Coordinates of C-alpha atoms in Angstrom, one line a residue:
H25 CA -119.0 18.2 -73.1
I26 CA -116.0 20.2 -72.0
S27 CA -114.8 23.1 -74.1
M28 CA -111.2 24.5 -73.8
R29 CA -109.2 27.3 -75.3
A30 CA -105.4 27.5 -74.9
G31 CA -102.8 30.1 -75.7
V32 CA -99.0 30.7 -75.5
V33 CA -97.7 33.8 -73.9
V34 CA -94.4 35.0 -75.6
S35 CA -92.2 37.3 -73.5
P36 CA -91.0 40.4 -75.2
Y37 CA -87.5 39.8 -73.8
T38 CA -84.8 37.4 -75.3
I39 CA -83.4 34.9 -72.9
T40 CA -79.8 33.8 -73.6
T41 CA -78.3 30.8 -71.9
T42 CA -74.5 30.7 -71.7
T43 CA -72.7 27.4 -71.2
K44 CA -69.2 27.5 -69.7
P45 CA -66.8 25.5 -71.8
I46 CA -65.3 22.5 -70.1
T47 CA -61.5 22.9 -69.6
T48 CA -59.4 19.8 -69.6
T49 CA -55.9 20.0 -67.9
T50 CA -53.3 17.4 -68.9
K51 CA -50.3 17.0 -66.7
S52 CA -47.0 16.3 -68.4
I53 CA -45.1 13.2 -67.2
T54 CA -41.4 13.4 -67.3
T55 CA -39.6 10.1 -67.9
T56 CA -36.0 9.9 -66.6
T57 CA -33.7 7.3 -68.1
T58 CA -30.6 6.2 -66.0
T59 CA -27.7 4.8 -67.9
T60 CA -25.5 2.4 -65.8
K61 CA -21.8 2.5 -66.6
P62 CA -20.2 -0.9 -67.2
I63 CA -18.2 -2.3 -64.3
T64 CA -14.5 -2.1 -64.9
T65 CA -12.3 -4.8 -63.3
T66 CA -8.7 -3.7 -62.6
T67 CA -6.2 -6.5 -62.4
T68 CA -2.9 -5.7 -60.6
T69 CA 0.1 -7.6 -61.8
T70 CA 3.0 -7.9 -59.4
K71 CA 6.3 -7.5 -61.3
P72 CA 8.9 -10.2 -60.7
I73 CA 11.6 -9.0 -58.2
T74 CA 14.2 -9.3 -60.9
D75 CA 12.4 -6.5 -62.9
T76 CA 13.4 -4.0 -60.2
Y77 CA 16.5 -5.5 -58.5
N78 CA 19.6 -7.5 -59.2
I79 CA 19.9 -10.4 -56.8
L80 CA 23.4 -10.5 -55.4
N81 CA 24.2 -14.0 -54.2
P82 CA 28.0 -14.0 -53.8
D83 CA 29.9 -17.3 -54.0
D84 CA 30.8 -19.1 -50.8
T85 CA 34.4 -18.0 -51.1
K86 CA 33.1 -14.4 -50.8
R87 CA 31.5 -15.1 -47.4
S88 CA 33.1 -15.1 -44.0
Y89 CA 31.7 -16.0 -40.6
S90 CA 32.2 -15.1 -36.9
S91 CA 32.0 -18.9 -36.4
F92 CA 30.3 -21.9 -37.9
W93 CA 29.2 -25.3 -36.5
A94 CA 32.0 -27.8 -37.0
D95 CA 30.9 -31.2 -38.3
N96 CA 32.9 -33.9 -40.0
T97 CA 30.1 -34.8 -42.5
L98 CA 28.0 -31.7 -42.9
N99 CA 29.0 -28.3 -44.2
F100 CA 27.3 -25.5 -42.2
R101 CA 28.9 -22.7 -44.3
L102 CA 26.6 -23.0 -47.3
S103 CA 24.9 -19.6 -46.8
K104 CA 24.0 -18.8 -50.5
L105 CA 20.3 -18.4 -51.3
D106 CA 18.8 -21.7 -52.4
S107 CA 21.9 -23.7 -51.1
T108 CA 21.4 -27.3 -49.9
S109 CA 22.0 -26.4 -46.2
A110 CA 22.7 -23.1 -44.4
W111 CA 25.2 -21.2 -42.3
I112 CA 24.9 -22.2 -38.6
P113 CA 27.0 -20.4 -36.0
S114 CA 28.9 -22.3 -33.4
K115 CA 27.0 -23.6 -30.3
Y116 CA 29.2 -21.3 -28.2
E117 CA 27.8 -18.2 -30.0
Q118 CA 24.2 -19.4 -29.9
D119 CA 23.7 -21.3 -26.6
T120 CA 24.6 -18.4 -24.3
Y121 CA 23.0 -15.8 -22.0
D122 CA 26.3 -14.1 -21.3
I123 CA 26.2 -10.6 -22.6
K124 CA 30.0 -10.5 -22.8
K125 CA 30.0 -13.3 -25.4
P126 CA 30.0 -12.3 -29.1
I127 CA 26.9 -12.0 -31.3
P128 CA 27.3 -14.3 -34.4
Y129 CA 27.4 -12.7 -37.9
I130 CA 28.1 -13.5 -41.5
T131 CA 29.9 -11.0 -43.9
L132 CA 29.2 -10.8 -47.6
N133 CA 32.0 -9.4 -49.8
L134 CA 30.6 -7.7 -53.0
D135 CA 34.1 -7.0 -54.4
K136 CA 33.3 -3.3 -55.0
K137 CA 31.2 -0.4 -53.7
T138 CA 27.6 -1.3 -54.4
N139 CA 24.2 0.3 -53.9
I140 CA 22.2 -2.1 -51.7
S141 CA 18.4 -1.6 -51.2
G142 CA 17.3 -4.9 -49.6
I143 CA 17.9 -8.4 -48.5
I144 CA 16.4 -11.9 -49.0
T145 CA 16.7 -14.7 -46.4
Q146 CA 15.9 -18.3 -46.0
G147 CA 16.3 -20.9 -43.2
R148 CA 18.1 -24.2 -43.3
A149 CA 17.2 -26.4 -46.2
D150 CA 18.2 -29.9 -45.1
T151 CA 16.7 -30.1 -41.6
I152 CA 14.6 -33.0 -40.5
D153 CA 14.3 -32.3 -36.8
G154 CA 12.3 -29.1 -36.9
Y155 CA 12.6 -25.8 -38.8
Q156 CA 15.8 -23.9 -38.2
Y157 CA 15.8 -20.2 -39.1
A158 CA 16.6 -16.7 -37.9
K159 CA 13.4 -14.9 -36.8
K160 CA 15.1 -11.5 -36.2
Y161 CA 18.4 -9.9 -37.4
K162 CA 20.3 -6.7 -37.7
I163 CA 22.5 -5.4 -40.5
S164 CA 25.8 -3.5 -40.6
Y165 CA 27.9 -2.4 -43.6
S166 CA 31.3 -1.1 -44.5
L167 CA 33.5 0.0 -47.4
T168 CA 36.7 -1.2 -45.9
N169 CA 35.8 -4.3 -43.8
N170 CA 37.0 -2.5 -40.7
N171 CA 34.5 0.1 -39.5
F172 CA 31.0 -1.2 -39.7
L173 CA 27.9 1.0 -39.4
F174 CA 24.5 -0.3 -38.5
I175 CA 21.3 0.5 -40.4
N176 CA 19.5 2.9 -38.1
K177 CA 16.1 2.5 -36.4
N178 CA 15.6 6.2 -36.9
N179 CA 17.2 9.2 -38.6
N180 CA 18.9 10.7 -35.6
D181 CA 22.4 9.4 -36.3
N182 CA 24.0 8.6 -39.6
N183 CA 27.1 7.2 -38.0
N184 CA 25.6 4.5 -35.9
D185 CA 28.1 1.9 -34.7
N186 CA 26.0 0.6 -31.8
I187 CA 24.1 -2.6 -32.4
N188 CA 21.6 -1.8 -29.7
D189 CA 20.5 1.2 -31.7
A190 CA 20.1 -0.7 -35.0
Y191 CA 16.9 -1.6 -36.8
M192 CA 15.5 -5.0 -36.1
F193 CA 14.5 -6.8 -39.3
N194 CA 11.8 -9.5 -39.3
G195 CA 13.2 -12.8 -40.7
N196 CA 11.8 -16.2 -41.5
T197 CA 9.0 -18.3 -40.1
D198 CA 10.0 -21.6 -41.8
N199 CA 13.1 -23.1 -43.4
N200 CA 12.5 -22.5 -47.2
T201 CA 10.3 -19.5 -47.7
K202 CA 12.2 -16.5 -49.0
V203 CA 11.5 -13.4 -47.0
K204 CA 12.4 -10.0 -48.6
N205 CA 13.1 -6.8 -46.7
I206 CA 13.5 -3.5 -48.6
F207 CA 15.4 -0.6 -47.0
N208 CA 13.7 2.8 -46.8
S209 CA 16.8 4.2 -48.5
I210 CA 19.7 2.5 -50.1
I211 CA 23.2 2.0 -48.6
Q212 CA 26.6 2.0 -50.3
A213 CA 28.9 -0.8 -49.2
Q214 CA 31.3 -3.5 -50.3
Y215 CA 30.9 -5.5 -47.1
V216 CA 27.5 -6.3 -45.6
R217 CA 27.2 -8.1 -42.3
I218 CA 24.1 -9.8 -41.0
H219 CA 23.7 -10.4 -37.2
P220 CA 21.0 -13.0 -36.2
I221 CA 19.4 -11.9 -32.9
E222 CA 16.5 -14.3 -32.4
W223 CA 16.0 -17.7 -33.9
N224 CA 14.1 -21.0 -33.9
I225 CA 16.3 -24.0 -32.6
W226 CA 19.4 -22.8 -34.4
A227 CA 20.3 -19.5 -36.2
A228 CA 20.4 -21.0 -39.6
M229 CA 20.6 -18.5 -42.5
R230 CA 20.8 -18.4 -46.3
I231 CA 21.2 -14.9 -47.7
A232 CA 21.3 -12.7 -50.8
L233 CA 21.2 -9.0 -51.2
L234 CA 19.2 -6.7 -53.6
E235 CA 20.8 -4.1 -55.8
P236 CA 18.4 -1.5 -57.5
K237 CA 18.5 -1.6 -61.3
Q238 CA 17.7 2.1 -61.5
T239 CA 20.0 4.8 -60.2
I240 CA 18.5 6.2 -57.0
K241 CA 19.7 9.3 -55.2
L242 CA 21.0 8.4 -51.8
K243 CA 19.3 10.1 -48.9
S244 CA 22.2 9.6 -46.6
A245 CA 25.2 7.4 -45.9
S246 CA 22.9 5.0 -44.0
A247 CA 19.4 3.7 -44.5
I248 CA 16.6 5.6 -42.9
L249 CA 14.1 3.1 -41.4
Q250 CA 11.0 3.2 -39.3
K251 CA 11.5 2.6 -35.6
P252 CA 10.6 -1.0 -34.8
K253 CA 7.5 -1.7 -32.8
T254 CA 9.4 -3.9 -30.4
T255 CA 13.0 -3.6 -29.3
I256 CA 15.0 -6.8 -28.6
M257 CA 18.4 -6.2 -27.2
A258 CA 21.1 -7.8 -29.4
T259 CA 23.0 -9.0 -26.4
T260 CA 20.4 -11.5 -25.4
T261 CA 19.5 -14.8 -27.1
T262 CA 15.8 -14.9 -26.7
Q263 CA 15.3 -18.6 -27.4
K264 CA 17.5 -21.2 -25.8
P265 CA 18.1 -24.2 -28.2
T266 CA 15.8 -27.1 -27.3
T267 CA 18.6 -29.6 -27.5
T268 CA 22.4 -29.7 -26.9
M269 CA 22.9 -32.2 -29.7
M270 CA 24.6 -31.3 -32.9
P271 CA 22.4 -30.4 -35.9
T272 CA 21.4 -33.5 -37.7
T273 CA 20.9 -34.2 -41.4

């Protein structure tokens, strides 16, 4: 037989166990909300030209010409805008490379001194043998129908009577489309003269002028316009007509 005796030894000291608390860290998540503005569509409406200008389209009796093509059946003096034909200068004035020969022109009589701020042109309406129109032209003006000044190509001279120093306007590219040119400043005139410089087949033109509806302060006695990118001398016809036959219906 095995005999045992057991005992428990108790320490005189108190043992204390400290447990560290568990710390939990929570990160804050920031939520950003982006608000998208609605897309705004802007529609630009072009005002009719008559809202800004009066279209001056003088009667045929108020128009005179350096020359016109003589024909027994056709009238080549119908230079009003939207007329059934056009003004066509004589073959003598068109089919020439002689600088001593005159440059053709049409003169519009407005009956009184008028503020003019632009011009509208068309080519010949009744052509069937190719578009006939003026591609380039210059403008002069007068109060008396005697001394004409040209619209300047720069602002160096307000008394410009030399056609070679005048502004070159871009004209038409077909026979019926209306091409508008607005001056950089308005002119005052009773008589306005248009000089075709370059044309397609024949220098056919239909013309009206634009009068501003609002009173605008004049910058000078003549219009101030940007210098043209290309200079074409007015004394040279740049395109010889392709035929010597008379214009046909």
